[in-house]
Amino acid sequence: MPLATTLLAVRSLARFDGLADRTGITFARPVESVAVMPETIDDPELRAWFDPGRFEANARDLGRHIEPLDTAELADA
């Protein structure tokens, strides 16, 4: 799974599962919907990241490492 798809999935899950409120992750614009099926991810470490038992803690940790996007970057997306 490409990194951009993974980040989109994280963004989407954070929005739709209420993780944004619990993890502090916020995004400049909402994502319509993305489904992640861990069994379709080839990389075992990345697949484990999306394990339902670990996802919330992983998302919270990820939130500490995400830098806000510059609005110019959003315009180019």
mmCIF file of C-alpha atoms in Angstrom:
data_model
loop_
_atom_site.group_PDB
_atom_site.id
_atom_site.type_symbol
_atom_site.label_atom_id
_atom_site.label_comp_id
_atom_site.label_asym_id
_atom_site.label_seq_id
_atom_site.Cartn_x
_atom_site.Cartn_y
_atom_site.Cartn_z
ATOM 1 C CA MET A 1 0.000 0.000 0.000
ATOM 2 C CA PRO A 2 1.554 3.344 -0.978
ATOM 3 C CA LEU A 3 2.297 5.786 1.832
ATOM 4 C CA ALA A 4 -0.193 8.349 0.460
ATOM 5 C CA THR A 5 -2.962 5.738 0.580
ATOM 6 C CA THR A 6 -1.954 4.787 4.106
ATOM 7 C CA LEU A 7 -2.034 8.393 5.293
ATOM 8 C CA LEU A 8 -5.390 8.897 3.602
ATOM 9 C CA ALA A 9 -6.674 5.812 5.399
ATOM 10 C CA VAL A 10 -5.367 7.094 8.727
ATOM 11 C CA ARG A 11 -6.973 10.474 8.046
ATOM 12 C CA SER A 12 -10.258 8.835 7.180
ATOM 13 C CA LEU A 13 -10.293 6.475 10.142
ATOM 14 C CA ALA A 14 -9.427 9.326 12.483
ATOM 15 C CA ARG A 15 -12.390 11.295 11.160
ATOM 16 C CA PHE A 16 -15.014 8.590 10.980
ATOM 17 C CA ASP A 17 -14.210 6.611 14.110
ATOM 18 C CA GLY A 18 -13.961 9.669 16.346
ATOM 19 C CA LEU A 19 -10.228 9.160 16.734
ATOM 20 C CA ALA A 20 -9.571 12.818 15.950
ATOM 21 C CA ASP A 21 -11.174 13.755 19.258
ATOM 22 C CA ARG A 22 -9.297 11.115 21.234
ATOM 23 C CA THR A 23 -5.892 11.469 19.560
ATOM 24 C CA GLY A 24 -5.683 15.168 18.746
ATOM 25 C CA ILE A 25 -5.187 14.485 15.033
ATOM 26 C CA THR A 26 -6.942 17.118 12.948
ATOM 27 C CA PHE A 27 -7.051 17.585 9.197
ATOM 28 C CA ALA A 28 -7.579 20.607 7.007
ATOM 29 C CA ARG A 29 -10.417 19.045 5.064
ATOM 30 C CA PRO A 30 -12.601 15.979 5.531
ATOM 31 C CA VAL A 31 -12.167 12.753 3.614
ATOM 32 C CA GLU A 32 -15.277 11.173 2.116
ATOM 33 C CA SER A 33 -14.455 7.561 2.981
ATOM 34 C CA VAL A 34 -11.662 5.036 2.842
ATOM 35 C CA ALA A 35 -11.719 1.408 3.852
ATOM 36 C CA VAL A 36 -8.576 -0.339 4.993
ATOM 37 C CA MET A 37 -8.498 -4.098 4.935
ATOM 38 C CA PRO A 38 -5.311 -5.059 6.801
ATOM 39 C CA GLU A 39 -5.213 -8.443 5.084
ATOM 40 C CA THR A 40 -4.611 -6.651 1.753
ATOM 41 C CA ILE A 41 -1.487 -4.836 3.002
ATOM 42 C CA ASP A 42 1.678 -6.677 1.982
ATOM 43 C CA ASP A 43 4.022 -5.157 4.550
ATOM 44 C CA PRO A 44 3.590 -7.093 7.860
ATOM 45 C CA GLU A 45 4.649 -4.125 10.017
ATOM 46 C CA LEU A 46 2.204 -1.792 8.290
ATOM 47 C CA ARG A 47 -0.553 -4.431 8.430
ATOM 48 C CA ALA A 48 -0.011 -4.776 12.195
ATOM 49 C CA TRP A 49 -0.313 -0.991 12.529
ATOM 50 C CA PHE A 50 -3.956 -1.239 11.438
ATOM 51 C CA ASP A 51 -4.799 -4.058 13.844
ATOM 52 C CA PRO A 52 -7.999 -2.960 15.650
ATOM 53 C CA GLY A 53 -6.405 -3.612 19.032
ATOM 54 C CA ARG A 54 -3.461 -1.322 18.277
ATOM 55 C CA PHE A 55 -4.857 1.282 15.904
ATOM 56 C CA GLU A 56 -5.995 3.910 18.409
ATOM 57 C CA ALA A 57 -2.669 3.911 20.270
ATOM 58 C CA ASN A 58 -0.788 3.993 16.964
ATOM 59 C CA ALA A 59 -2.902 6.905 15.713
ATOM 60 C CA ARG A 60 -2.302 8.792 18.957
ATOM 61 C CA ASP A 61 1.460 8.253 18.563
ATOM 62 C CA LEU A 62 1.288 9.275 14.899
ATOM 63 C CA GLY A 63 -0.487 12.482 15.940
ATOM 64 C CA ARG A 64 2.628 13.494 17.851
ATOM 65 C CA HIS A 65 4.677 13.306 14.648
ATOM 66 C CA ILE A 66 2.365 14.939 12.088
ATOM 67 C CA GLU A 67 3.216 18.485 11.127
ATOM 68 C CA PRO A 68 0.439 20.798 9.891
ATOM 69 C CA LEU A 69 0.227 21.152 6.125
ATOM 70 C CA ASP A 70 0.949 24.503 4.583
ATOM 71 C CA THR A 71 -2.145 25.885 2.815
ATOM 72 C CA ALA A 72 -0.115 26.129 -0.410
ATOM 73 C CA GLU A 73 0.442 22.363 -0.208
ATOM 74 C CA LEU A 74 -3.313 21.829 0.054
ATOM 75 C CA ALA A 75 -3.920 23.972 -3.017
ATOM 76 C CA ASP A 76 -1.496 21.799 -4.997
ATOM 77 C CA ALA A 77 -3.079 18.522 -3.855
#
